[in-house]
Coordinates of C-alpha atoms in Angstrom, one line a residue:
Chain A
M113 CA 0.3 -0.1 -0.2
H114 CA 1.2 3.5 -1.0
L115 CA 1.4 6.4 1.7
F116 CA -0.8 8.3 0.0
E117 CA -3.4 5.7 -0.1
L118 CA -3.7 5.5 4.1
T119 CA -6.7 6.9 6.4
I120 CA -5.9 9.6 8.6
Q121 CA -6.5 7.0 11.5
D122 CA -3.8 4.6 9.8
A123 CA -1.4 7.2 9.2
H124 CA -1.7 8.5 12.6
A125 CA -0.9 4.8 14.2
K126 CA 2.0 4.8 11.8
L127 CA 3.5 8.4 12.7
T128 CA 3.5 7.6 16.6
A129 CA 4.9 4.4 16.3
G130 CA 7.5 5.8 14.8
E131 CA 7.1 3.9 11.2
I132 CA 7.0 7.0 9.1
S133 CA 7.7 10.9 9.5
S134 CA 5.1 13.4 8.4
L135 CA 7.7 14.7 6.0
E136 CA 8.0 11.0 4.2
L137 CA 3.9 11.5 4.2
T138 CA 3.7 14.7 3.0
R139 CA 6.4 13.9 0.2
A140 CA 4.5 11.0 -1.0
M141 CA 1.2 13.5 -1.0
L142 CA 2.9 15.9 -2.8
E143 CA 4.4 13.0 -5.4
R144 CA 0.8 11.9 -5.8
I145 CA -0.9 15.3 -6.7
Q146 CA 2.1 16.0 -9.1
A147 CA 1.4 12.1 -10.8
V148 CA -2.4 12.9 -11.1
E149 CA -3.3 16.6 -10.7
P150 CA -2.8 17.0 -14.1
K151 CA -6.1 14.5 -14.9
V152 CA -8.2 15.8 -12.0
D153 CA -7.4 19.7 -11.6
A154 CA -8.9 19.7 -8.1
F155 CA -6.2 22.1 -6.4
I156 CA -5.9 26.1 -7.1
S157 CA -2.7 26.3 -5.5
V158 CA -0.5 23.7 -3.6
D159 CA 1.9 25.2 -0.7
E160 CA 5.1 22.7 -1.8
E161 CA 7.7 24.6 0.6
G162 CA 4.7 25.5 3.3
A163 CA 3.8 21.9 3.7
L164 CA 7.5 20.2 4.0
K165 CA 7.9 23.0 6.6
Q166 CA 5.1 22.6 8.6
A167 CA 5.8 18.6 8.4
A168 CA 9.2 19.2 9.8
E169 CA 7.5 21.1 12.8
C170 CA 5.2 18.0 13.4
D171 CA 8.0 15.1 13.2
K172 CA 9.6 17.4 16.2
R173 CA 6.2 17.9 18.0
I174 CA 5.2 14.0 17.3
A175 CA 9.4 13.3 18.5
A176 CA 8.2 15.4 21.8
G177 CA 5.2 13.4 22.0
D178 CA 2.9 16.4 21.8
T179 CA 0.1 14.5 19.1
T180 CA -3.4 15.1 18.5
P181 CA -4.8 12.3 15.5
L182 CA -4.3 15.5 13.3
T183 CA -0.6 15.8 13.9
G184 CA 1.4 15.5 10.7
I185 CA -1.9 14.6 8.4
P186 CA -1.6 16.6 5.0
V187 CA -5.0 17.8 4.1
G188 CA -6.7 20.4 1.6
I189 CA -8.7 23.3 2.3
K190 CA -11.6 24.8 -0.1
D191 CA -10.1 28.1 -1.6
L192 CA -12.8 30.1 0.4
M193 CA -11.1 30.0 3.6
C194 CA -8.4 32.7 4.6
T195 CA -5.2 31.4 4.7
S196 CA -2.9 33.8 6.3
G197 CA -0.3 35.0 3.8
M198 CA -1.7 32.4 1.1
R199 CA -3.5 33.3 -1.7
T200 CA -7.3 32.7 -1.1
T201 CA -9.5 33.1 -4.5
C202 CA -13.2 31.7 -3.7
G203 CA -12.8 30.7 -7.6
S204 CA -13.2 33.9 -8.4
R205 CA -11.8 36.5 -10.9
I206 CA -12.4 39.3 -8.3
L207 CA -10.1 37.5 -5.7
D208 CA -7.5 36.6 -7.9
N209 CA -4.5 38.0 -6.0
F210 CA -6.2 38.6 -2.7
V211 CA -3.8 37.1 0.0
P212 CA -5.5 37.2 3.7
P213 CA -3.7 38.7 6.6
Y214 CA -5.1 36.2 8.9
D215 CA -6.4 32.7 9.0
A216 CA -10.0 31.3 9.8
T217 CA -10.6 29.8 12.8
V218 CA -11.3 26.7 11.4
I219 CA -7.4 27.1 9.9
T220 CA -6.1 28.4 13.3
R221 CA -7.8 25.1 15.1
L222 CA -6.3 23.0 12.1
R223 CA -2.8 24.5 12.5
A224 CA -3.1 24.0 16.4
A225 CA -3.9 19.9 16.0
G226 CA -0.9 19.9 14.0
A227 CA -2.4 19.4 10.3
V228 CA -0.4 20.2 7.1
I229 CA -2.3 22.7 5.2
I230 CA -0.7 21.2 1.5
G231 CA -3.0 23.7 -1.0
K232 CA -6.4 25.2 -1.5
L233 CA -9.0 23.3 -3.4
N234 CA -10.9 24.5 -6.3
M235 CA -15.0 25.1 -6.0
D236 CA -17.3 26.8 -7.8
E237 CA -17.2 30.5 -7.8
F238 CA -18.2 31.6 -4.5
A239 CA -19.6 28.3 -3.9
M240 CA -22.5 29.3 -6.5
G241 CA -23.0 25.6 -8.3
S242 CA -23.3 21.9 -8.1
S243 CA -20.4 21.1 -10.4
T244 CA -17.3 23.2 -10.3
E245 CA -17.6 23.8 -13.8
H246 CA -18.4 27.5 -12.4
S247 CA -14.8 28.1 -10.9
S248 CA -13.4 31.1 -13.2
I249 CA -9.6 29.3 -12.8
K250 CA -10.6 26.2 -14.0
A251 CA -13.0 23.0 -14.1
T252 CA -12.3 19.9 -11.6
R253 CA -12.8 16.4 -13.1
N254 CA -14.6 13.6 -11.4
P255 CA -11.7 11.0 -10.6
W256 CA -14.2 8.1 -11.1
D257 CA -14.8 9.1 -14.9
L258 CA -12.7 12.4 -16.4
D259 CA -15.3 13.6 -18.7
R260 CA -17.7 13.9 -15.5
I261 CA -18.0 17.0 -13.0
P262 CA -17.3 15.8 -9.4
G263 CA -20.0 17.8 -7.8
G264 CA -20.0 21.2 -6.2
S265 CA -19.5 23.5 -5.0
S266 CA -16.4 21.8 -2.9
G267 CA -15.6 19.6 -6.4
G268 CA -11.9 20.0 -5.7
S269 CA -12.4 19.0 -2.0
A270 CA -14.4 16.2 -3.0
A271 CA -12.0 14.9 -6.0
A272 CA -8.7 15.5 -4.1
V273 CA -9.7 13.3 -1.3
S274 CA -11.1 10.4 -3.7
A275 CA -7.9 10.9 -6.0
D276 CA -5.4 10.8 -2.6
M277 CA -4.3 13.9 -3.0
C278 CA -4.7 15.0 0.6
M279 CA -5.9 12.9 3.2
G280 CA -9.0 14.8 4.5
A281 CA -10.3 18.3 3.1
L282 CA -12.2 20.8 4.7
G283 CA -15.3 21.9 2.5
S284 CA -18.1 24.5 3.1
D285 CA -22.1 23.4 2.1
T286 CA -24.8 26.2 1.8
G287 CA -27.6 24.2 -0.1
G288 CA -25.5 20.6 -0.7
S289 CA -21.9 21.8 -1.3
I290 CA -20.2 19.2 0.8
R291 CA -22.5 16.6 0.5
Q292 CA -23.3 16.2 -3.4
P293 CA -19.5 16.1 -4.1
A294 CA -18.6 13.6 -1.5
S295 CA -21.1 11.9 -3.1
H296 CA -20.4 11.8 -6.8
C297 CA -17.0 11.0 -5.6
S298 CA -17.4 8.3 -3.4
V299 CA -16.0 10.1 0.3
V300 CA -17.5 10.9 3.3
G301 CA -19.0 14.8 3.8
M302 CA -20.3 15.8 6.4
K303 CA -22.3 19.6 6.7
P304 CA -22.7 19.9 10.7
T305 CA -25.0 21.6 12.5
Y306 CA -25.8 25.6 11.6
G307 CA -23.4 27.1 14.4
R308 CA -21.5 24.1 15.1
V309 CA -18.4 25.4 13.4
S310 CA -16.9 28.9 13.5
R311 CA -17.1 30.8 9.9
F312 CA -15.0 33.5 10.7
G313 CA -12.9 33.6 7.8
L314 CA -15.0 31.9 5.3
V315 CA -15.8 34.0 2.6
A316 CA -19.5 34.4 3.0
F317 CA -22.4 33.0 0.5
A318 CA -25.5 32.9 2.3
S319 CA -24.8 33.7 6.0
S320 CA -27.8 32.3 7.7
L321 CA -27.1 28.6 5.5
D322 CA -23.3 28.5 5.0
Q323 CA -21.6 25.8 7.2
I324 CA -18.0 24.3 6.9
G325 CA -17.5 20.7 7.4
P326 CA -15.1 17.6 6.5
L327 CA -14.3 15.6 3.7
T328 CA -12.4 12.1 4.3
K329 CA -11.9 9.1 3.3
C330 CA -14.3 7.0 6.1
V331 CA -16.3 7.9 8.7
F332 CA -13.8 7.5 11.6
D333 CA -11.7 10.3 9.8
N334 CA -14.7 12.6 9.5
A335 CA -15.2 12.3 13.3
V336 CA -11.4 13.2 14.1
M337 CA -11.9 16.2 11.7
M338 CA -14.8 17.3 13.6
N339 CA -13.4 16.9 16.7
A340 CA -10.6 19.7 16.0
I341 CA -12.7 22.1 14.0
A342 CA -16.1 22.0 16.1
G343 CA -17.2 24.4 18.8
Y344 CA -17.6 28.0 19.7
D345 CA -15.9 30.8 18.8
P346 CA -16.2 34.5 20.1
A347 CA -15.3 36.3 16.4
D348 CA -18.4 34.3 15.1
S349 CA -21.6 36.1 16.7
T350 CA -23.6 32.9 15.1
S351 CA -21.2 30.0 16.4
V352 CA -23.1 28.1 19.2
P353 CA -21.8 28.2 23.0
K354 CA -22.6 24.8 23.4
P355 CA -20.0 21.6 24.4
V356 CA -18.6 19.3 21.6
P357 CA -18.5 15.8 22.5
D358 CA -15.5 13.4 21.1
Y359 CA -17.3 12.6 18.0
T360 CA -15.2 9.4 17.7
S361 CA -16.8 8.1 21.0
Y362 CA -19.8 7.2 19.5
L363 CA -18.6 4.7 16.4
S364 CA -18.3 1.9 18.8
Q365 CA -22.2 1.8 19.6
G366 CA -24.5 -0.5 17.7
L367 CA -27.6 0.8 16.2
E368 CA -30.2 -1.1 18.5
G369 CA -32.8 1.1 19.7
M370 CA -32.6 3.5 16.9
T371 CA -35.2 4.6 14.4
V372 CA -34.1 5.5 10.9
G373 CA -37.0 7.8 9.0
I374 CA -37.6 7.5 5.5
P375 CA -39.4 10.3 3.9
E376 CA -42.7 9.1 1.8
E377 CA -42.2 12.4 -0.3
Y378 CA -38.6 11.3 -1.5
A379 CA -39.8 8.2 -3.1
A380 CA -42.4 10.2 -5.5
L381 CA -40.3 12.9 -6.6
E382 CA -39.7 12.6 -10.4
G383 CA -36.0 12.3 -12.0
L384 CA -34.8 9.8 -9.2
D385 CA -32.2 7.8 -11.1
P386 CA -33.6 3.7 -10.5
D387 CA -29.5 3.1 -9.4
V388 CA -29.5 5.5 -7.1
S389 CA -32.9 4.4 -5.7
A390 CA -31.9 1.0 -5.5
A391 CA -28.6 1.7 -3.8
V392 CA -30.4 3.9 -1.3
E393 CA -33.1 0.9 -0.8
N394 CA -30.1 -1.6 -0.1
A395 CA -28.5 0.8 2.6
K396 CA -31.9 0.9 4.2
K397 CA -31.7 -2.9 4.4
V398 CA -28.1 -3.0 6.1
I399 CA -28.8 -0.4 8.5
Q400 CA -32.0 -2.6 9.5
D401 CA -29.8 -5.7 9.6
R402 CA -27.6 -3.7 12.0
G403 CA -30.8 -3.3 14.5
A404 CA -32.3 -0.1 13.7
A405 CA -35.7 0.4 13.1
C406 CA -37.1 2.1 10.0
V407 CA -40.6 4.0 10.2
D408 CA -42.2 6.3 7.4
V409 CA -42.1 10.2 7.7
S410 CA -43.5 13.4 5.7
L411 CA -42.0 16.0 5.2
P412 CA -44.9 17.7 3.6
N413 CA -43.2 21.0 2.5
T414 CA -40.6 19.2 0.4
E415 CA -42.0 20.4 -3.1
H416 CA -41.4 23.6 -2.1
V417 CA -37.9 23.6 -0.9
V418 CA -35.7 24.7 -3.8
A419 CA -38.2 27.7 -4.8
V420 CA -37.5 28.8 -0.7
Y421 CA -33.8 28.0 -0.8
Y422 CA -33.3 30.2 -4.8
V423 CA -34.8 32.9 -3.3
I424 CA -33.1 33.0 -0.1
A425 CA -29.9 32.0 -1.0
P426 CA -29.5 34.3 -4.0
C427 CA -31.0 37.6 -1.3
E428 CA -28.3 36.6 1.5
A429 CA -25.4 36.6 -1.4
S430 CA -26.3 39.8 -3.5
S431 CA -26.1 41.4 -0.1
N432 CA -22.9 39.6 0.6
L433 CA -21.1 40.2 -2.2
A434 CA -21.8 44.1 -2.4
R435 CA -18.8 44.3 -0.8
Y436 CA -16.5 43.5 -3.7
D437 CA -16.4 46.9 -4.9
G438 CA -12.6 47.0 -6.2
V439 CA -12.0 49.6 -3.3
R440 CA -10.3 47.6 -0.7
Y441 CA -8.9 44.1 -2.1
G442 CA -9.4 42.0 -5.0
F443 CA -9.7 43.1 -8.5
R444 CA -10.1 46.7 -9.7
D445 CA -10.7 47.7 -13.3
A446 CA -7.6 50.1 -13.4
E447 CA -9.3 52.1 -16.6
S448 CA -12.5 53.9 -14.9
A449 CA -11.8 57.3 -14.0
D450 CA -15.2 57.5 -12.3
L451 CA -16.1 55.9 -9.2
M452 CA -19.3 54.5 -10.4
D453 CA -17.9 53.4 -13.8
M454 CA -14.9 51.9 -11.7
Y455 CA -17.4 49.7 -9.3
K456 CA -19.6 48.3 -12.4
H457 CA -16.5 47.7 -14.7
T458 CA -14.8 46.2 -11.3
R459 CA -18.0 43.6 -10.7
T460 CA -18.7 43.0 -14.1
G461 CA -15.4 42.0 -15.0
G462 CA -14.9 40.2 -11.8
F463 CA -17.6 37.9 -11.3
G464 CA -18.8 35.2 -13.5
A465 CA -22.0 34.4 -15.3
E466 CA -23.5 32.2 -12.3
V467 CA -22.4 35.0 -9.7
Q468 CA -24.1 37.6 -11.6
R469 CA -27.1 35.7 -12.3
R470 CA -27.5 35.1 -8.4
I471 CA -26.8 38.5 -7.6
I472 CA -29.3 39.8 -10.0
I473 CA -32.2 37.4 -8.6
G474 CA -31.1 38.3 -4.9
T475 CA -31.4 42.3 -5.9
Y476 CA -34.5 42.1 -7.7
C477 CA -36.5 39.6 -4.7
L478 CA -35.2 42.4 -2.2
S479 CA -36.0 45.2 -4.1
A480 CA -38.6 48.0 -3.4
G481 CA -41.9 46.2 -3.9
Y482 CA -40.9 42.9 -4.5
Y483 CA -39.2 41.9 -1.0
D484 CA -42.7 40.6 0.9
A485 CA -43.7 38.8 -2.2
Y486 CA -40.1 36.9 -2.3
Y487 CA -38.1 37.3 0.8
G488 CA -40.9 37.6 3.4
K489 CA -42.6 34.6 1.6
A490 CA -39.4 32.7 1.4
S491 CA -38.6 32.9 5.1
Q492 CA -42.3 32.4 6.0
V493 CA -42.2 28.9 4.3
R494 CA -38.5 28.2 5.8
T495 CA -40.1 28.2 9.0
L496 CA -42.7 25.4 7.5
I497 CA -39.7 23.1 6.3
R498 CA -37.9 23.6 9.8
N499 CA -41.2 22.4 11.2
D500 CA -41.6 19.3 9.2
F501 CA -38.1 18.2 10.2
E502 CA -38.8 19.6 13.9
R503 CA -42.5 16.9 13.6
A504 CA -40.7 13.8 12.0
F505 CA -37.8 13.5 14.5
E506 CA -40.5 13.6 17.1
T507 CA -40.5 9.7 15.7
C508 CA -37.0 9.2 14.3
D509 CA -33.9 9.6 15.6
V510 CA -31.7 10.1 11.8
I511 CA -33.6 10.6 8.5
L512 CA -32.6 8.6 5.3
A513 CA -32.4 9.8 1.9
P514 CA -30.2 10.1 -1.5
V515 CA -27.6 13.1 -1.7
A516 CA -28.3 13.8 -5.9
P517 CA -30.9 12.2 -7.7
T518 CA -28.7 11.3 -10.2
P519 CA -24.9 10.1 -10.4
A520 CA -21.8 12.9 -11.9
F521 CA -23.2 14.1 -14.9
K522 CA -21.2 15.3 -17.9
I523 CA -18.7 18.2 -17.8
G524 CA -21.0 21.0 -19.8
E525 CA -24.5 19.1 -19.9
N526 CA -26.3 21.5 -17.4
K527 CA -24.7 24.6 -17.9
E528 CA -26.6 26.5 -20.0
D529 CA -29.4 25.5 -18.2
P530 CA -29.1 26.6 -14.3
L531 CA -32.8 25.8 -13.3
K532 CA -32.1 22.1 -14.2
M533 CA -29.0 22.1 -11.9
Y534 CA -30.8 23.9 -9.1
L535 CA -33.8 21.0 -9.0
S536 CA -31.2 18.6 -8.8
D537 CA -30.3 20.1 -5.0
I538 CA -33.7 19.0 -4.0
F539 CA -32.3 16.3 -1.3
T540 CA -29.8 18.3 0.0
L541 CA -31.2 22.0 0.6
S542 CA -33.3 21.5 3.3
A543 CA -31.1 20.8 5.7
N544 CA -29.2 24.3 5.1
L545 CA -32.8 25.9 5.5
A546 CA -33.9 23.7 8.6
G547 CA -30.1 24.2 10.1
I548 CA -29.8 20.5 11.0
P549 CA -26.4 18.3 10.1
G550 CA -26.6 16.3 7.0
M551 CA -24.0 13.3 6.2
S552 CA -22.9 11.8 3.1
V553 CA -21.2 8.3 3.2
P554 CA -20.4 6.2 0.0
C555 CA -23.4 3.9 -0.5
G556 CA -22.7 2.0 -3.9
F557 CA -22.3 2.2 -7.4
S558 CA -24.3 3.0 -10.9
K559 CA -24.3 0.6 -13.4
K560 CA -22.1 2.6 -15.5
G561 CA -19.7 2.8 -12.1
L562 CA -20.5 5.9 -10.7
P563 CA -20.3 6.6 -7.1
I564 CA -23.5 6.5 -4.8
G565 CA -24.1 8.6 -1.5
L566 CA -26.8 7.7 1.3
Q567 CA -27.5 10.9 2.9
L568 CA -28.4 11.0 6.5
L569 CA -30.4 14.1 8.4
G570 CA -30.3 14.5 12.0
K571 CA -31.6 17.0 14.8
H572 CA -29.6 19.9 15.8
F573 CA -26.4 18.9 17.2
D574 CA -26.6 15.1 16.6
E575 CA -24.0 15.0 14.4
G576 CA -23.0 11.9 16.9
S577 CA -26.0 9.9 15.8
L578 CA -24.9 10.3 11.9
L579 CA -21.4 9.5 12.2
K580 CA -22.7 6.1 14.4
V581 CA -25.3 4.9 11.7
A582 CA -22.4 6.0 9.0
Y583 CA -20.0 4.0 10.6
N584 CA -21.8 0.7 11.1
F585 CA -23.1 1.4 7.5
E586 CA -19.8 1.8 6.3
Q587 CA -18.5 -1.3 8.4
A588 CA -21.0 -3.7 7.1
T589 CA -20.0 -2.8 3.4
D590 CA -16.8 -1.9 1.8
F591 CA -17.8 0.8 -0.7
Y592 CA -15.3 3.1 0.6
K593 CA -12.4 0.9 0.1
Q594 CA -13.0 1.3 -3.9
K595 CA -10.9 3.7 -5.4
P596 CA -11.0 5.1 -9.2
K597 CA -8.5 4.1 -11.2
L598 CA -6.2 6.7 -12.3
Chain B
M47 CA -43.4 35.7 -14.7
K48 CA -41.9 37.8 -17.5
I49 CA -39.3 40.1 -16.5
T50 CA -38.5 43.0 -18.9
K51 CA -35.1 43.8 -20.5
E52 CA -35.9 46.9 -18.5
E53 CA -36.2 45.4 -15.4
I54 CA -33.0 43.5 -15.4
E55 CA -31.0 46.4 -16.3
H56 CA -32.5 48.5 -13.6
V57 CA -31.6 46.0 -11.2
A58 CA -27.8 45.6 -12.9
H59 CA -27.4 49.1 -12.2
L60 CA -28.7 48.5 -8.2
A61 CA -26.2 45.4 -7.8
R62 CA -23.4 47.8 -9.7
L63 CA -23.0 45.6 -12.6
E64 CA -23.2 46.9 -16.4
L65 CA -24.6 44.1 -18.7
D66 CA -24.2 44.2 -22.8
A67 CA -27.2 43.4 -24.7
E68 CA -26.6 39.8 -25.0
A69 CA -26.2 39.0 -21.3
I70 CA -29.4 41.2 -20.8
E71 CA -31.1 39.0 -23.1
R72 CA -30.0 35.7 -21.9
F73 CA -30.6 36.6 -18.0
A74 CA -34.3 38.0 -18.7
G75 CA -35.3 34.2 -20.2
Q76 CA -33.1 32.5 -17.6
I77 CA -34.0 34.7 -14.6
G78 CA -37.8 34.9 -15.9
A79 CA -37.9 31.0 -15.9
I80 CA -36.6 31.2 -12.4
L81 CA -39.0 33.5 -11.0
A82 CA -41.7 31.7 -12.3
Y83 CA -40.5 28.1 -11.2
V84 CA -40.5 30.5 -7.2
D85 CA -43.5 31.9 -7.9
K86 CA -45.1 28.7 -7.1
L87 CA -44.5 29.9 -3.2
K88 CA -47.3 32.1 -3.6
Q89 CA -49.7 29.2 -3.6
V90 CA -48.5 28.2 -0.1
D91 CA -50.9 29.1 3.3
T92 CA -48.9 31.1 5.5
E93 CA -51.1 32.9 7.2
G94 CA -50.0 33.5 11.0
I95 CA -46.4 31.7 10.0
A96 CA -43.3 33.4 11.4
P97 CA -40.5 34.1 9.6
T98 CA -36.8 32.1 9.9
S99 CA -34.3 34.5 9.3
H100 CA -31.7 31.7 10.8
A101 CA -32.4 28.3 11.8
I102 CA -30.3 28.2 15.5
S103 CA -31.9 31.6 16.7
L104 CA -29.2 33.2 19.5
T105 CA -29.9 36.1 21.2
N106 CA -27.7 38.7 22.5
A107 CA -23.8 37.1 21.4
F108 CA -22.6 39.5 24.1
R109 CA -19.1 39.8 24.5
E110 CA -16.1 41.5 27.5
D111 CA -15.7 44.9 26.1
E112 CA -11.8 44.2 26.2
V113 CA -9.0 45.6 23.9
H114 CA -7.5 42.8 21.5
V115 CA -4.8 42.4 19.0
H116 CA -6.0 43.4 15.7
L117 CA -4.6 43.8 11.8
E118 CA -1.8 46.4 12.0
P119 CA -2.6 49.2 9.3
E120 CA 0.1 48.3 6.4
Q121 CA -2.1 44.6 6.9
S122 CA -5.3 46.3 6.4
L123 CA -3.8 48.0 3.0
A124 CA -2.0 45.1 1.8
N125 CA -4.6 43.6 -0.7
A126 CA -5.8 47.4 -1.6
P127 CA -5.5 48.0 -5.5
E128 CA -4.1 51.5 -4.6
K129 CA -3.3 53.4 -1.4
E130 CA -1.7 56.7 -0.4
D131 CA -0.8 57.6 3.4
G132 CA -2.4 54.7 4.9
T133 CA -5.5 55.0 3.2
F134 CA -7.5 53.6 0.3
L135 CA -7.5 55.5 -2.9
V136 CA -10.3 55.5 -5.3
P137 CA -11.5 57.8 -8.7
R138 CA -12.4 61.2 -7.7
I139 CA -15.9 61.5 -6.6
I140 CA -16.4 65.1 -6.8
K141 CA -16.2 66.6 -10.0

């Protein structure tokens, strides 16, 4: 087995036993990046020098016995989390030259744990998209089929973990942007409860929906990364001051006494691929065999989820992205002599088509005379969606669902039809609207050999139950052990 | 839901974007389709339902009023497209 193929769990054991050093591990990762990155295009930047320096520091820490489960482990970061002194582009021309003067809180936490930050990962511009085709820099390819999208917007994160170019990665999820690419690339992805992980230093897309979470090769690794990043942060007033459990402690528990809810509305949805539906059905059986009971639950407002999201998210985005005006950082159109022209030329030249489309939708919905009809109405229906989950969780502990209605589509297939792309987010959006945690875990392959993910949704702050079900499922199957041929 | 080219132009101005004729045409079609889809929310009965702006509501996120370490002025200005004497420079505002 190559070093780059190790899980975080196995690498940690070898590091602390003195079998390998972090320098060796980091070099192996960098060589792997050199070998497969030209095919996958997952990274926006690779910090070879910085990574080797961090790895040498980690080896000293390990020798001194000062280790955490992440010490010396090379990880990648979606390129919308600020890394001090390291370019952070958000996949956008408007931030192409932006070098943050500070670290995001999640980066501070990873550094404190001793993780080696190996590079920054590609994404749809400002995290708007489900395919990573909307990056201003390049399109990332799915390691399982290079003609297909890796999902998005954290497509670089999912592809890099799947292709063994980093041992784990951070992504962000506003409407499925961790879970959907995890599903398409056969890795484990967690979107934590809103407020569980600090958003300080995360470039904002839709502030009431955004949440940072880990993408990893297996469930254990996911719990380890959650342990490192979760917790209250005084610098983020929406982070919740609640104690953080040891997420790995849930993994040894069985599923006896647990109840899993199956939403009636999901099976009836149009466009659900039969291979996806069969894989999820099989997962349900496996979970039942491990001792969980299944009940039907109802989420009657499912049909409104996409409409609510595609009002609220663009509204928040249009407000958040007003800050890119060419004054303090980022791209400026230097030709304009007049301030208004400078604003307009900077923003029109700096933002890509999908971002401009969403800014216009959001501005329209928030403009005088339309606010109540769109944003006000959507916020009320959002309450109904949240209430649906509260009611469902009265009779079950975890909800089981598909992640995406189909396996990964071909690059270019949906690029000119935004509404079609939005509709494919149906299963993931509601977790962000309701603020609940959601997870994607590999659950099979289509007839064409494309990965399929199983989604688990839980109660607020109950990431533990998701990890428990996911771990039990993983132990009973071997999907996560299968690797793309690169 | 039909959205006119004039409306797109007006909203683009509010958002400080300058679209060419081709982009206005394309956006009018795409955004019209998206808004037509979103319009189905009007059918939902939301009488007496309070809006949700945040799924996890916190009130009064207070902190102690203490002095912290913050960025030095030169760090704050490091990414400025144009700067002078510790300030951000912009094109002339008053003619």
